[in-house]
Amino acid sequence: MLRKFAFALCLAAGPVSAQDVTVETFRGAVTVAQSPETVAVYDMAALDTLEALGVEVDGTISNVYLDYLEDAADGAARIGTLFEPDMEALYALQPDLIVAGGRSYDKVPDLAEIAPTIDMTIHVETLATGLKRLEAYGAIFGRQDEAAALADALTRKQAEVTEAAAGAGRTLIVMTNGPKVSAYGPSGRFGWLHTAFGLEVAAEEVAGSDHGEAISFEFIRQVDPDVILVIDRSAAIGDVETATSTLDNVLVRETKAWRNGKVITLDSAPIYIAAGGVQALNATMDQLLDAFSGS
């Protein structure tokens, strides 16, 4: 079904010409016009990477959530939210290309009725997929050299983090949401932190899931990880930060991670809202490098 739809999107882009380019998307290979003049973006990882490439967008969502993307959105038409595009505003913009994905995944068929649309969802293997999306944007916007330089820098930084994290021990990835805590396994939403940097898994029994597996503080104490990586959902969406107060209890304080100062709260908005964007990846890797250096 997805492949058929991708083909439909390819047809929507019109006949292939010397100025067209074929790129890989979440729904397969899609051909679009190179160097589109008017671009609408409904995915924050895409907006992140496009800004890193120096590509200005003409329309994006009303709240980009990330301070460092405010400049990228400055002057752009506001065309709805991640979940609810403003179709009238989008139609008025008359974009040559719409970039969607992630939280706007379900709206891709509707968006494609207005203009050629590519689904650039980054679902798993966030770093590896983010690099593929970077390559695709470079091809679409004629910024191949810039994309290659950014990719090279990311790959080198990945190697640095992997080296720094070697021997860090068993790692548990958790997300707090107010008083609730969920854990993520190596095949889950944040599992790329294990696979990209060779982090040892602390709890093999945690299922792979986008939303994680609800866990108790007793579970964290029983697993007794050497490292706890924390994503604070409340902070990511602009609410009050809760991770520190949620995890600061007698059970978690008994873990090796807490005793050794290896409860690492990541900057949550980049990894939760713009996961796979070039700048988000850099920010997360910088934090990991700082946390693991001298381990």
C-alpha atoms as an extended CHARMM CRD file, in Angstrom:
* protein
*
       295  EXT
         1         1  MET       CA              0.0000000000        0.0000000000        0.0000000000  PROA      1               0.0000000000
         2         2  LEU       CA              2.7760000000        2.4230000000        0.9050000000  PROA      2               0.0000000000
         3         3  ARG       CA              4.6840000000        1.6420000000       -2.2740000000  PROA      3               0.0000000000
         4         4  LYS       CA              1.5840000000        2.3220000000       -4.3680000000  PROA      4               0.0000000000
         5         5  PHE       CA              1.1010000000        5.6510000000       -2.6520000000  PROA      5               0.0000000000
         6         6  ALA       CA              4.7410000000        6.5910000000       -3.1560000000  PROA      6               0.0000000000
         7         7  PHE       CA              4.2400000000        5.9430000000       -6.8700000000  PROA      7               0.0000000000
         8         8  ALA       CA              1.1990000000        8.2120000000       -6.7950000000  PROA      8               0.0000000000
         9         9  LEU       CA              3.3080000000       10.9530000000       -5.2430000000  PROA      9               0.0000000000
        10        10  CYS       CA              5.9130000000       10.4200000000       -7.9170000000  PROA      10              0.0000000000
        11        11  LEU       CA              3.2620000000       10.9200000000      -10.6110000000  PROA      11              0.0000000000
        12        12  ALA       CA              2.0550000000       14.0660000000       -8.8390000000  PROA      12              0.0000000000
        13        13  ALA       CA              5.4880000000       15.5860000000       -9.3620000000  PROA      13              0.0000000000
        14        14  GLY       CA              4.9640000000       15.4830000000      -13.1370000000  PROA      14              0.0000000000
        15        15  PRO       CA              7.1090000000       14.0690000000      -15.9640000000  PROA      15              0.0000000000
        16        16  VAL       CA             10.7470000000       13.3880000000      -15.1890000000  PROA      16              0.0000000000
        17        17  SER       CA             13.1250000000       15.9820000000      -16.6270000000  PROA      17              0.0000000000
        18        18  ALA       CA             16.8110000000       16.8550000000      -16.3570000000  PROA      18              0.0000000000
        19        19  GLN       CA             15.8860000000       19.0980000000      -13.4320000000  PROA      19              0.0000000000
        20        20  ASP       CA             14.1370000000       16.3280000000      -11.5000000000  PROA      20              0.0000000000
        21        21  VAL       CA             15.7470000000       14.2130000000       -8.8180000000  PROA      21              0.0000000000
        22        22  THR       CA             14.7710000000       10.8660000000       -7.3160000000  PROA      22              0.0000000000
        23        23  VAL       CA             15.2940000000       10.4250000000       -3.5820000000  PROA      23              0.0000000000
        24        24  GLU       CA             14.5080000000        7.7860000000       -0.9920000000  PROA      24              0.0000000000
        25        25  THR       CA             11.6790000000        8.6040000000        1.3860000000  PROA      25              0.0000000000
        26        26  PHE       CA              9.8480000000        6.7050000000        4.1110000000  PROA      26              0.0000000000
        27        27  ARG       CA              7.4260000000        5.4870000000        1.4410000000  PROA      27              0.0000000000
        28        28  GLY       CA             10.0240000000        4.5380000000       -1.1390000000  PROA      28              0.0000000000
        29        29  ALA       CA             11.7130000000        6.2880000000       -4.0510000000  PROA      29              0.0000000000
        30        30  VAL       CA             10.0330000000        9.5430000000       -5.1200000000  PROA      30              0.0000000000
        31        31  THR       CA             10.8840000000       11.8810000000       -7.9830000000  PROA      31              0.0000000000
        32        32  VAL       CA             10.4910000000       15.6200000000       -7.4050000000  PROA      32              0.0000000000
        33        33  ALA       CA             11.5920000000       18.8130000000       -9.0990000000  PROA      33              0.0000000000
        34        34  GLN       CA             15.0740000000       19.8960000000       -8.0760000000  PROA      34              0.0000000000
        35        35  SER       CA             15.5300000000       23.2410000000       -6.3220000000  PROA      35              0.0000000000
        36        36  PRO       CA             11.8460000000       23.9330000000       -5.5580000000  PROA      36              0.0000000000
        37        37  GLU       CA             11.2210000000       27.6370000000       -5.0240000000  PROA      37              0.0000000000
        38        38  THR       CA              8.4330000000       27.5110000000       -2.4370000000  PROA      38              0.0000000000
        39        39  VAL       CA              8.7580000000       24.9000000000        0.3170000000  PROA      39              0.0000000000
        40        40  ALA       CA              6.3940000000       23.9880000000        3.1520000000  PROA      40              0.0000000000
        41        41  VAL       CA              7.6150000000       21.8650000000        6.0690000000  PROA      41              0.0000000000
        42        42  TYR       CA              5.5700000000       19.8470000000        8.5560000000  PROA      42              0.0000000000
        43        43  ASP       CA              8.4190000000       17.9350000000       10.1890000000  PROA      43              0.0000000000
        44        44  MET       CA             10.8470000000       19.4310000000       12.6940000000  PROA      44              0.0000000000
        45        45  ALA       CA             13.7180000000       17.0870000000       11.8550000000  PROA      45              0.0000000000
        46        46  ALA       CA             13.3620000000       18.2570000000        8.2620000000  PROA      46              0.0000000000
        47        47  LEU       CA             13.2810000000       21.9270000000        9.2700000000  PROA      47              0.0000000000
        48        48  ASP       CA             16.3630000000       21.3220000000       11.4250000000  PROA      48              0.0000000000
        49        49  THR       CA             18.3680000000       19.7750000000        8.5780000000  PROA      49              0.0000000000
        50        50  LEU       CA             17.1810000000       22.2360000000        5.9550000000  PROA      50              0.0000000000
        51        51  GLU       CA             18.3390000000       25.1170000000        8.1420000000  PROA      51              0.0000000000
        52        52  ALA       CA             21.7080000000       23.3960000000        8.5950000000  PROA      52              0.0000000000
        53        53  LEU       CA             21.9650000000       23.2220000000        4.7970000000  PROA      53              0.0000000000
        54        54  GLY       CA             21.1100000000       26.8980000000        4.4440000000  PROA      54              0.0000000000
        55        55  VAL       CA             17.7300000000       26.2350000000        2.8230000000  PROA      55              0.0000000000
        56        56  GLU       CA             15.0550000000       28.7970000000        3.6570000000  PROA      56              0.0000000000
        57        57  VAL       CA             11.4960000000       27.5090000000        3.9830000000  PROA      57              0.0000000000
        58        58  ASP       CA              8.3780000000       29.4700000000        3.0740000000  PROA      58              0.0000000000
        59        59  GLY       CA              5.8690000000       27.8180000000        5.3860000000  PROA      59              0.0000000000
        60        60  THR       CA              5.9610000000       25.7650000000        8.5720000000  PROA      60              0.0000000000
        61        61  ILE       CA              3.9570000000       25.0090000000       11.7110000000  PROA      61              0.0000000000
        62        62  SER       CA              2.7440000000       27.5950000000       14.2000000000  PROA      62              0.0000000000
        63        63  ASN       CA              4.9360000000       26.3140000000       17.0670000000  PROA      63              0.0000000000
        64        64  VAL       CA              8.3020000000       24.8190000000       16.1800000000  PROA      64              0.0000000000
        65        65  TYR       CA              8.9880000000       23.9170000000       19.8520000000  PROA      65              0.0000000000
        66        66  LEU       CA             12.7570000000       24.3990000000       19.5470000000  PROA      66              0.0000000000
        67        67  ASP       CA             14.3990000000       27.7460000000       20.2430000000  PROA      67              0.0000000000
        68        68  TYR       CA             17.1720000000       27.1060000000       17.7610000000  PROA      68              0.0000000000
        69        69  LEU       CA             14.6140000000       26.6990000000       14.9500000000  PROA      69              0.0000000000
        70        70  GLU       CA             12.8760000000       30.0090000000       15.5590000000  PROA      70              0.0000000000
        71        71  ASP       CA             15.1890000000       31.7520000000       13.0990000000  PROA      71              0.0000000000
        72        72  ALA       CA             14.3830000000       29.1320000000       10.4530000000  PROA      72              0.0000000000
        73        73  ALA       CA             10.6650000000       29.7730000000       10.9670000000  PROA      73              0.0000000000
        74        74  ASP       CA             11.0230000000       33.5580000000       11.1330000000  PROA      74              0.0000000000
        75        75  GLY       CA              9.2180000000       35.1220000000        8.1910000000  PROA      75              0.0000000000
        76        76  ALA       CA              7.6760000000       31.8230000000        7.0710000000  PROA      76              0.0000000000
        77        77  ALA       CA              3.9190000000       31.5100000000        6.6990000000  PROA      77              0.0000000000
        78        78  ARG       CA              2.3470000000       29.5480000000        9.5380000000  PROA      78              0.0000000000
        79        79  ILE       CA              0.3950000000       26.6750000000        8.0180000000  PROA      79              0.0000000000
        80        80  GLY       CA             -1.0930000000       24.7260000000       10.9040000000  PROA      80              0.0000000000
        81        81  THR       CA              0.3690000000       22.2450000000       13.3680000000  PROA      81              0.0000000000
        82        82  LEU       CA              2.2220000000       18.9540000000       13.1410000000  PROA      82              0.0000000000
        83        83  PHE       CA             -1.0490000000       17.0720000000       13.5100000000  PROA      83              0.0000000000
        84        84  GLU       CA             -3.4800000000       19.4860000000       11.8370000000  PROA      84              0.0000000000
        85        85  PRO       CA             -2.2970000000       21.3080000000        8.7030000000  PROA      85              0.0000000000
        86        86  ASP       CA             -4.1280000000       24.5180000000        7.8530000000  PROA      86              0.0000000000
        87        87  MET       CA             -5.1750000000       23.5430000000        4.3430000000  PROA      87              0.0000000000
        88        88  GLU       CA             -6.3980000000       27.0140000000        3.4090000000  PROA      88              0.0000000000
        89        89  ALA       CA             -3.1220000000       28.6260000000        4.4320000000  PROA      89              0.0000000000
        90        90  LEU       CA             -1.1680000000       25.9000000000        2.6760000000  PROA      90              0.0000000000
        91        91  TYR       CA             -3.1720000000       26.3010000000       -0.5190000000  PROA      91              0.0000000000
        92        92  ALA       CA             -2.6390000000       30.0610000000       -0.3970000000  PROA      92              0.0000000000
        93        93  LEU       CA              1.1210000000       29.4710000000       -0.1250000000  PROA      93              0.0000000000
        94        94  GLN       CA              1.0910000000       27.4120000000       -3.3590000000  PROA      94              0.0000000000
        95        95  PRO       CA              4.1930000000       25.3920000000       -2.4520000000  PROA      95              0.0000000000
        96        96  ASP       CA              6.2830000000       23.5840000000       -5.0490000000  PROA      96              0.0000000000
        97        97  LEU       CA              7.1880000000       20.9490000000       -2.4370000000  PROA      97              0.0000000000
        98        98  ILE       CA              5.7690000000       19.8490000000        0.9130000000  PROA      98              0.0000000000
        99        99  VAL       CA              8.0210000000       18.0120000000        3.3600000000  PROA      99              0.0000000000
       100       100  ALA       CA              6.1060000000       15.9960000000        5.9450000000  PROA      100             0.0000000000
       101       101  GLY       CA              6.7340000000       13.0440000000        8.2240000000  PROA      101             0.0000000000
       102       102  GLY       CA              6.7350000000       11.8240000000       11.7890000000  PROA      102             0.0000000000
       103       103  ARG       CA              3.7710000000       13.3720000000       13.5690000000  PROA      103             0.0000000000
       104       104  SER       CA              2.3220000000       14.5680000000       10.2380000000  PROA      104             0.0000000000
       105       105  TYR       CA              2.6250000000       11.1090000000        8.6640000000  PROA      105             0.0000000000
       106       106  ASP       CA             -1.1470000000       10.5110000000        8.5560000000  PROA      106             0.0000000000
       107       107  LYS       CA             -1.7270000000       13.7900000000        6.7120000000  PROA      107             0.0000000000
       108       108  VAL       CA              0.5590000000       13.0030000000        3.7830000000  PROA      108             0.0000000000
       109       109  PRO       CA             -2.2880000000       11.8790000000        1.4560000000  PROA      109             0.0000000000
       110       110  ASP       CA             -4.1820000000       15.1220000000        2.1160000000  PROA      110             0.0000000000
       111       111  LEU       CA             -1.0880000000       17.2560000000        1.6440000000  PROA      111             0.0000000000
       112       112  ALA       CA             -0.2740000000       15.4990000000       -1.6270000000  PROA      112             0.0000000000
       113       113  GLU       CA             -3.5460000000       16.7610000000       -3.0880000000  PROA      113             0.0000000000
       114       114  ILE       CA             -2.1960000000       20.3150000000       -2.8450000000  PROA      114             0.0000000000
       115       115  ALA       CA              1.4040000000       19.8640000000       -3.9980000000  PROA      115             0.0000000000
       116       116  PRO       CA              4.1040000000       17.1950000000       -4.4490000000  PROA      116             0.0000000000
       117       117  THR       CA              4.7450000000       15.7890000000       -0.9640000000  PROA      117             0.0000000000
       118       118  ILE       CA              7.5620000000       13.6820000000        0.4180000000  PROA      118             0.0000000000
       119       119  ASP       CA              7.2250000000       11.6710000000        3.6220000000  PROA      119             0.0000000000
       120       120  MET       CA             10.5590000000       11.9720000000        5.4320000000  PROA      120             0.0000000000
       121       121  THR       CA              9.5660000000       10.1430000000        8.6050000000  PROA      121             0.0000000000
       122       122  ILE       CA             12.4910000000        8.9670000000       10.7190000000  PROA      122             0.0000000000
       123       123  HSD       CA             11.1770000000        5.9930000000       12.6230000000  PROA      123             0.0000000000
       124       124  VAL       CA             14.0790000000        3.7850000000       13.6850000000  PROA      124             0.0000000000
       125       125  GLU       CA             17.8850000000        3.9470000000       13.5090000000  PROA      125             0.0000000000
       126       126  THR       CA             17.6080000000        7.6940000000       13.9150000000  PROA      126             0.0000000000
       127       127  LEU       CA             21.2320000000        8.5600000000       13.1710000000  PROA      127             0.0000000000
       128       128  ALA       CA             21.5350000000        6.3350000000       10.0990000000  PROA      128             0.0000000000
       129       129  THR       CA             18.1670000000        7.4630000000        8.7400000000  PROA      129             0.0000000000
       130       130  GLY       CA             18.9390000000       11.0890000000        9.5220000000  PROA      130             0.0000000000
       131       131  LEU       CA             22.0550000000       10.7920000000        7.3700000000  PROA      131             0.0000000000
       132       132  LYS       CA             19.9640000000        9.3810000000        4.5180000000  PROA      132             0.0000000000
       133       133  ARG       CA             17.4960000000       12.2510000000        4.8110000000  PROA      133             0.0000000000
       134       134  LEU       CA             20.4030000000       14.7120000000        4.7980000000  PROA      134             0.0000000000
       135       135  GLU       CA             21.6710000000       13.1830000000        1.5460000000  PROA      135             0.0000000000
       136       136  ALA       CA             18.1890000000       13.4200000000        0.0190000000  PROA      136             0.0000000000
       137       137  TYR       CA             17.7810000000       17.0890000000        0.9370000000  PROA      137             0.0000000000
       138       138  GLY       CA             21.2060000000       17.8140000000       -0.4740000000  PROA      138             0.0000000000
       139       139  ALA       CA             20.1380000000       16.2950000000       -3.7860000000  PROA      139             0.0000000000
       140       140  ILE       CA             16.7720000000       18.0760000000       -3.8640000000  PROA      140             0.0000000000
       141       141  PHE       CA             18.1740000000       21.5160000000       -3.1190000000  PROA      141             0.0000000000
       142       142  GLY       CA             21.4710000000       21.2130000000       -4.9790000000  PROA      142             0.0000000000
       143       143  ARG       CA             23.4680000000       21.2750000000       -1.7530000000  PROA      143             0.0000000000
       144       144  GLN       CA             25.3200000000       18.0000000000       -2.1430000000  PROA      144             0.0000000000
       145       145  ASP       CA             28.6700000000       19.3890000000       -1.0140000000  PROA      145             0.0000000000
       146       146  GLU       CA             27.1710000000       20.9470000000        2.1050000000  PROA      146             0.0000000000
       147       147  ALA       CA             25.3120000000       17.7270000000        2.8960000000  PROA      147             0.0000000000
       148       148  ALA       CA             28.4690000000       15.6550000000        2.4890000000  PROA      148             0.0000000000
       149       149  ALA       CA             30.3910000000       17.9410000000        4.8470000000  PROA      149             0.0000000000
       150       150  LEU       CA             27.6450000000       17.7580000000        7.4900000000  PROA      150             0.0000000000
       151       151  ALA       CA             27.4510000000       13.9770000000        7.1290000000  PROA      151             0.0000000000
       152       152  ASP       CA             31.2090000000       13.6490000000        7.5250000000  PROA      152             0.0000000000
       153       153  ALA       CA             31.1340000000       15.7450000000       10.7080000000  PROA      153             0.0000000000
       154       154  LEU       CA             28.2930000000       13.6530000000       12.1550000000  PROA      154             0.0000000000
       155       155  THR       CA             30.0620000000       10.3940000000       11.3420000000  PROA      155             0.0000000000
       156       156  ARG       CA             33.2800000000       11.5760000000       12.9720000000  PROA      156             0.0000000000
       157       157  LYS       CA             31.4070000000       12.6990000000       16.0680000000  PROA      157             0.0000000000
       158       158  GLN       CA             29.6220000000        9.3270000000       16.2310000000  PROA      158             0.0000000000
       159       159  ALA       CA             33.0270000000        7.6490000000       16.3440000000  PROA      159             0.0000000000
       160       160  GLU       CA             34.1370000000        9.9870000000       19.1430000000  PROA      160             0.0000000000
       161       161  VAL       CA             31.0560000000        9.2280000000       21.2440000000  PROA      161             0.0000000000
       162       162  THR       CA             31.4300000000        5.4980000000       20.6440000000  PROA      162             0.0000000000
       163       163  GLU       CA             35.0390000000        5.6340000000       21.8020000000  PROA      163             0.0000000000
       164       164  ALA       CA             34.1790000000        7.7350000000       24.8620000000  PROA      164             0.0000000000
       165       165  ALA       CA             31.2980000000        5.4270000000       25.8080000000  PROA      165             0.0000000000
       166       166  ALA       CA             33.3000000000        2.2150000000       25.5060000000  PROA      166             0.0000000000
       167       167  GLY       CA             33.1970000000        0.4130000000       28.8230000000  PROA      167             0.0000000000
       168       168  ALA       CA             30.5030000000        2.7030000000       30.2550000000  PROA      168             0.0000000000
       169       169  GLY       CA             28.5330000000       -0.3480000000       31.2940000000  PROA      169             0.0000000000
       170       170  ARG       CA             24.9050000000       -1.3910000000       31.1550000000  PROA      170             0.0000000000
       171       171  THR       CA             22.6550000000        1.4410000000       29.9860000000  PROA      171             0.0000000000
       172       172  LEU       CA             18.9480000000        1.9570000000       30.5890000000  PROA      172             0.0000000000
       173       173  ILE       CA             17.0410000000        4.5110000000       28.4980000000  PROA      173             0.0000000000
       174       174  VAL       CA             13.9860000000        6.0110000000       30.1730000000  PROA      174             0.0000000000
       175       175  MET       CA             11.4980000000        8.7560000000       29.4580000000  PROA      175             0.0000000000
       176       176  THR       CA              9.7280000000       10.6430000000       32.2070000000  PROA      176             0.0000000000
       177       177  ASN       CA              6.3140000000       12.2030000000       31.6740000000  PROA      177             0.0000000000
       178       178  GLY       CA              5.4340000000       13.9180000000       34.9120000000  PROA      178             0.0000000000
       179       179  PRO       CA              5.4290000000       11.1590000000       37.5440000000  PROA      179             0.0000000000
       180       180  LYS       CA              5.3360000000        8.3780000000       34.9360000000  PROA      180             0.0000000000
       181       181  VAL       CA              8.4260000000        6.5500000000       33.7100000000  PROA      181             0.0000000000
       182       182  SER       CA              8.8260000000        4.3820000000       30.6050000000  PROA      182             0.0000000000
       183       183  ALA       CA             11.8080000000        2.3440000000       29.4500000000  PROA      183             0.0000000000
       184       184  TYR       CA             12.9850000000        1.8250000000       25.8690000000  PROA      184             0.0000000000
       185       185  GLY       CA             14.7490000000       -1.2390000000       24.5230000000  PROA      185             0.0000000000
       186       186  PRO       CA             17.2820000000       -1.4230000000       21.6920000000  PROA      186             0.0000000000
       187       187  SER       CA             14.5520000000       -1.7970000000       19.0540000000  PROA      187             0.0000000000
       188       188  GLY       CA             12.3880000000        0.9830000000       20.4650000000  PROA      188             0.0000000000
       189       189  ARG       CA             12.0830000000        4.6500000000       19.6320000000  PROA      189             0.0000000000
       190       190  PHE       CA             15.3240000000        5.6450000000       21.3420000000  PROA      190             0.0000000000
       191       191  GLY       CA             17.0900000000        2.3450000000       20.7620000000  PROA      191             0.0000000000
       192       192  TRP       CA             19.3850000000        4.0240000000       18.2450000000  PROA      192             0.0000000000
       193       193  LEU       CA             21.3250000000        5.3590000000       21.2310000000  PROA      193             0.0000000000
       194       194  HSD       CA             22.3410000000        1.7460000000       21.8660000000  PROA      194             0.0000000000
       195       195  THR       CA             23.0800000000        0.7700000000       18.2810000000  PROA      195             0.0000000000
       196       196  ALA       CA             24.7810000000        3.9710000000       17.1140000000  PROA      196             0.0000000000
       197       197  PHE       CA             27.2220000000        4.1470000000       20.0210000000  PROA      197             0.0000000000
       198       198  GLY       CA             27.5830000000        0.5410000000       21.1110000000  PROA      198             0.0000000000
       199       199  LEU       CA             25.9360000000        1.0880000000       24.4970000000  PROA      199             0.0000000000
       200       200  GLU       CA             25.3750000000       -2.1390000000       26.4000000000  PROA      200             0.0000000000
       201       201  VAL       CA             21.7090000000       -2.9230000000       27.0930000000  PROA      201             0.0000000000
       202       202  ALA       CA             20.7650000000       -3.0570000000       30.7730000000  PROA      202             0.0000000000
       203       203  ALA       CA             17.3110000000       -4.6350000000       30.3950000000  PROA      203             0.0000000000
       204       204  GLU       CA             16.9090000000       -7.0130000000       27.4650000000  PROA      204             0.0000000000
       205       205  GLU       CA             13.3300000000       -7.7400000000       28.5470000000  PROA      205             0.0000000000
       206       206  VAL       CA             12.1070000000       -4.2350000000       27.7110000000  PROA      206             0.0000000000
       207       207  ALA       CA              9.9850000000       -4.4270000000       24.5820000000  PROA      207             0.0000000000
       208       208  GLY       CA             10.6140000000       -2.2900000000       21.5230000000  PROA      208             0.0000000000
       209       209  SER       CA              7.9190000000        0.3690000000       21.2900000000  PROA      209             0.0000000000
       210       210  ASP       CA              7.3850000000        3.9580000000       20.1900000000  PROA      210             0.0000000000
       211       211  HSD       CA              5.7930000000        4.7370000000       23.5300000000  PROA      211             0.0000000000
       212       212  GLY       CA              8.0660000000        2.6290000000       25.6920000000  PROA      212             0.0000000000
       213       213  GLU       CA              7.1750000000        0.1770000000       28.4130000000  PROA      213             0.0000000000
       214       214  ALA       CA              5.8220000000        1.5590000000       31.6730000000  PROA      214             0.0000000000
       215       215  ILE       CA              8.1850000000        0.6930000000       34.5140000000  PROA      215             0.0000000000
       216       216  SER       CA              8.4070000000        1.2200000000       38.2610000000  PROA      216             0.0000000000
       217       217  PHE       CA             11.2130000000        2.5950000000       40.3850000000  PROA      217             0.0000000000
       218       218  GLU       CA             11.5390000000       -0.9250000000       41.7910000000  PROA      218             0.0000000000
       219       219  PHE       CA             12.3100000000       -2.1040000000       38.2470000000  PROA      219             0.0000000000
       220       220  ILE       CA             15.0630000000        0.4920000000       37.8750000000  PROA      220             0.0000000000
       221       221  ARG       CA             16.5490000000       -0.5670000000       41.2040000000  PROA      221             0.0000000000
       222       222  GLN       CA             16.3640000000       -4.2370000000       40.2490000000  PROA      222             0.0000000000
       223       223  VAL       CA             18.0390000000       -3.6540000000       36.8720000000  PROA      223             0.0000000000
       224       224  ASP       CA             20.6620000000       -1.4980000000       38.6280000000  PROA      224             0.0000000000
       225       225  PRO       CA             22.1240000000        0.0450000000       35.4420000000  PROA      225             0.0000000000
       226       226  ASP       CA             25.5330000000        1.6590000000       35.2550000000  PROA      226             0.0000000000
       227       227  VAL       CA             24.0980000000        4.4620000000       33.1340000000  PROA      227             0.0000000000
       228       228  ILE       CA             20.5950000000        5.9120000000       32.8780000000  PROA      228             0.0000000000
       229       229  LEU       CA             19.8340000000        8.0950000000       29.8640000000  PROA      229             0.0000000000
       230       230  VAL       CA             16.7860000000       10.2700000000       30.5380000000  PROA      230             0.0000000000
       231       231  ILE       CA             14.4110000000       12.0300000000       28.1320000000  PROA      231             0.0000000000
       232       232  ASP       CA             11.9890000000       14.4280000000       29.8330000000  PROA      232             0.0000000000
       233       233  ARG       CA              8.8390000000       14.5950000000       27.7000000000  PROA      233             0.0000000000
       234       234  SER       CA              7.3460000000       17.4100000000       29.7480000000  PROA      234             0.0000000000
       235       235  ALA       CA             10.3690000000       19.6070000000       29.1150000000  PROA      235             0.0000000000
       236       236  ALA       CA             10.3890000000       18.6550000000       25.4160000000  PROA      236             0.0000000000
       237       237  ILE       CA              6.9010000000       20.0250000000       24.8080000000  PROA      237             0.0000000000
       238       238  GLY       CA              7.4670000000       23.1940000000       26.8110000000  PROA      238             0.0000000000
       239       239  ASP       CA              6.0210000000       22.1530000000       30.1720000000  PROA      239             0.0000000000
       240       240  VAL       CA              7.7760000000       22.1880000000       33.5330000000  PROA      240             0.0000000000
       241       241  GLU       CA             10.8410000000       19.9500000000       33.7520000000  PROA      241             0.0000000000
       242       242  THR       CA             10.0620000000       16.9460000000       35.9290000000  PROA      242             0.0000000000
       243       243  ALA       CA             12.7690000000       14.3370000000       35.3180000000  PROA      243             0.0000000000
       244       244  THR       CA             15.0280000000       15.2630000000       38.2400000000  PROA      244             0.0000000000
       245       245  SER       CA             12.2570000000       15.3250000000       40.8270000000  PROA      245             0.0000000000
       246       246  THR       CA             10.6390000000       12.1820000000       39.4140000000  PROA      246             0.0000000000
       247       247  LEU       CA             13.8040000000       10.1000000000       39.5580000000  PROA      247             0.0000000000
       248       248  ASP       CA             15.1870000000       11.5120000000       42.7990000000  PROA      248             0.0000000000
       249       249  ASN       CA             13.8890000000        8.8450000000       45.1730000000  PROA      249             0.0000000000
       250       250  VAL       CA             15.3450000000        6.2480000000       47.4900000000  PROA      250             0.0000000000
       251       251  LEU       CA             15.1460000000        3.3940000000       44.9730000000  PROA      251             0.0000000000
       252       252  VAL       CA             16.8300000000        5.1450000000       42.0650000000  PROA      252             0.0000000000
       253       253  ARG       CA             19.4540000000        6.6300000000       44.3760000000  PROA      253             0.0000000000
       254       254  GLU       CA             20.5320000000        3.0710000000       45.1940000000  PROA      254             0.0000000000
       255       255  THR       CA             21.5370000000        2.3290000000       41.5830000000  PROA      255             0.0000000000
       256       256  LYS       CA             25.1260000000        2.3890000000       40.4080000000  PROA      256             0.0000000000
       257       257  ALA       CA             24.1450000000        5.0230000000       37.8350000000  PROA      257             0.0000000000
       258       258  TRP       CA             22.9640000000        7.4570000000       40.5030000000  PROA      258             0.0000000000
       259       259  ARG       CA             25.8370000000        6.7900000000       42.8870000000  PROA      259             0.0000000000
       260       260  ASN       CA             28.4090000000        7.3050000000       40.1230000000  PROA      260             0.0000000000
       261       261  GLY       CA             26.8120000000       10.4200000000       38.6440000000  PROA      261             0.0000000000
       262       262  LYS       CA             25.7300000000        8.6680000000       35.4570000000  PROA      262             0.0000000000
       263       263  VAL       CA             22.0680000000        9.6440000000       35.3710000000  PROA      263             0.0000000000
       264       264  ILE       CA             22.2640000000       11.7180000000       32.1980000000  PROA      264             0.0000000000
       265       265  THR       CA             19.2790000000       13.9090000000       31.3570000000  PROA      265             0.0000000000
       266       266  LEU       CA             19.4950000000       14.6840000000       27.6620000000  PROA      266             0.0000000000
       267       267  ASP       CA             18.2630000000       17.9260000000       26.1700000000  PROA      267             0.0000000000
       268       268  SER       CA             14.8240000000       16.5150000000       25.4650000000  PROA      268             0.0000000000
       269       269  ALA       CA             13.3520000000       18.7310000000       22.7490000000  PROA      269             0.0000000000
       270       270  PRO       CA             15.9500000000       17.8560000000       20.0700000000  PROA      270             0.0000000000
       271       271  ILE       CA             15.7560000000       14.1130000000       20.6730000000  PROA      271             0.0000000000
       272       272  TYR       CA             11.9800000000       14.0410000000       21.1270000000  PROA      272             0.0000000000
       273       273  ILE       CA             10.7250000000       16.6720000000       18.6700000000  PROA      273             0.0000000000
       274       274  ALA       CA             13.4250000000       16.8710000000       15.9780000000  PROA      274             0.0000000000
       275       275  ALA       CA             15.0490000000       13.4380000000       16.2160000000  PROA      275             0.0000000000
       276       276  GLY       CA             17.2460000000       12.8030000000       13.1960000000  PROA      276             0.0000000000
       277       277  GLY       CA             17.7680000000       16.4460000000       12.3120000000  PROA      277             0.0000000000
       278       278  VAL       CA             21.4140000000       17.3980000000       11.8250000000  PROA      278             0.0000000000
       279       279  GLN       CA             21.4580000000       19.9590000000       14.6160000000  PROA      279             0.0000000000
       280       280  ALA       CA             19.4730000000       17.7410000000       16.9740000000  PROA      280             0.0000000000
       281       281  LEU       CA             21.8660000000       14.8530000000       16.3890000000  PROA      281             0.0000000000
       282       282  ASN       CA             24.8470000000       17.1030000000       17.0160000000  PROA      282             0.0000000000
       283       283  ALA       CA             23.3370000000       18.4030000000       20.2530000000  PROA      283             0.0000000000
       284       284  THR       CA             22.6230000000       14.9120000000       21.5620000000  PROA      284             0.0000000000
       285       285  MET       CA             26.0620000000       13.6240000000       20.6390000000  PROA      285             0.0000000000
       286       286  ASP       CA             27.7400000000       16.6220000000       22.2750000000  PROA      286             0.0000000000
       287       287  GLN       CA             25.9180000000       15.8510000000       25.5100000000  PROA      287             0.0000000000
       288       288  LEU       CA             26.8570000000       12.1930000000       25.3540000000  PROA      288             0.0000000000
       289       289  LEU       CA             30.4730000000       13.0820000000       24.6210000000  PROA      289             0.0000000000
       290       290  ASP       CA             30.5960000000       15.3660000000       27.6480000000  PROA      290             0.0000000000
       291       291  ALA       CA             28.9190000000       12.7680000000       29.8560000000  PROA      291             0.0000000000
       292       292  PHE       CA             31.1110000000        9.8470000000       28.8330000000  PROA      292             0.0000000000
       293       293  SER       CA             34.4600000000       11.5900000000       28.5240000000  PROA      293             0.0000000000
       294       294  GLY       CA             36.6470000000       10.4050000000       31.3630000000  PROA      294             0.0000000000
       295       295  SER       CA             34.2630000000        7.5210000000       32.2150000000  PROA      295             0.0000000000
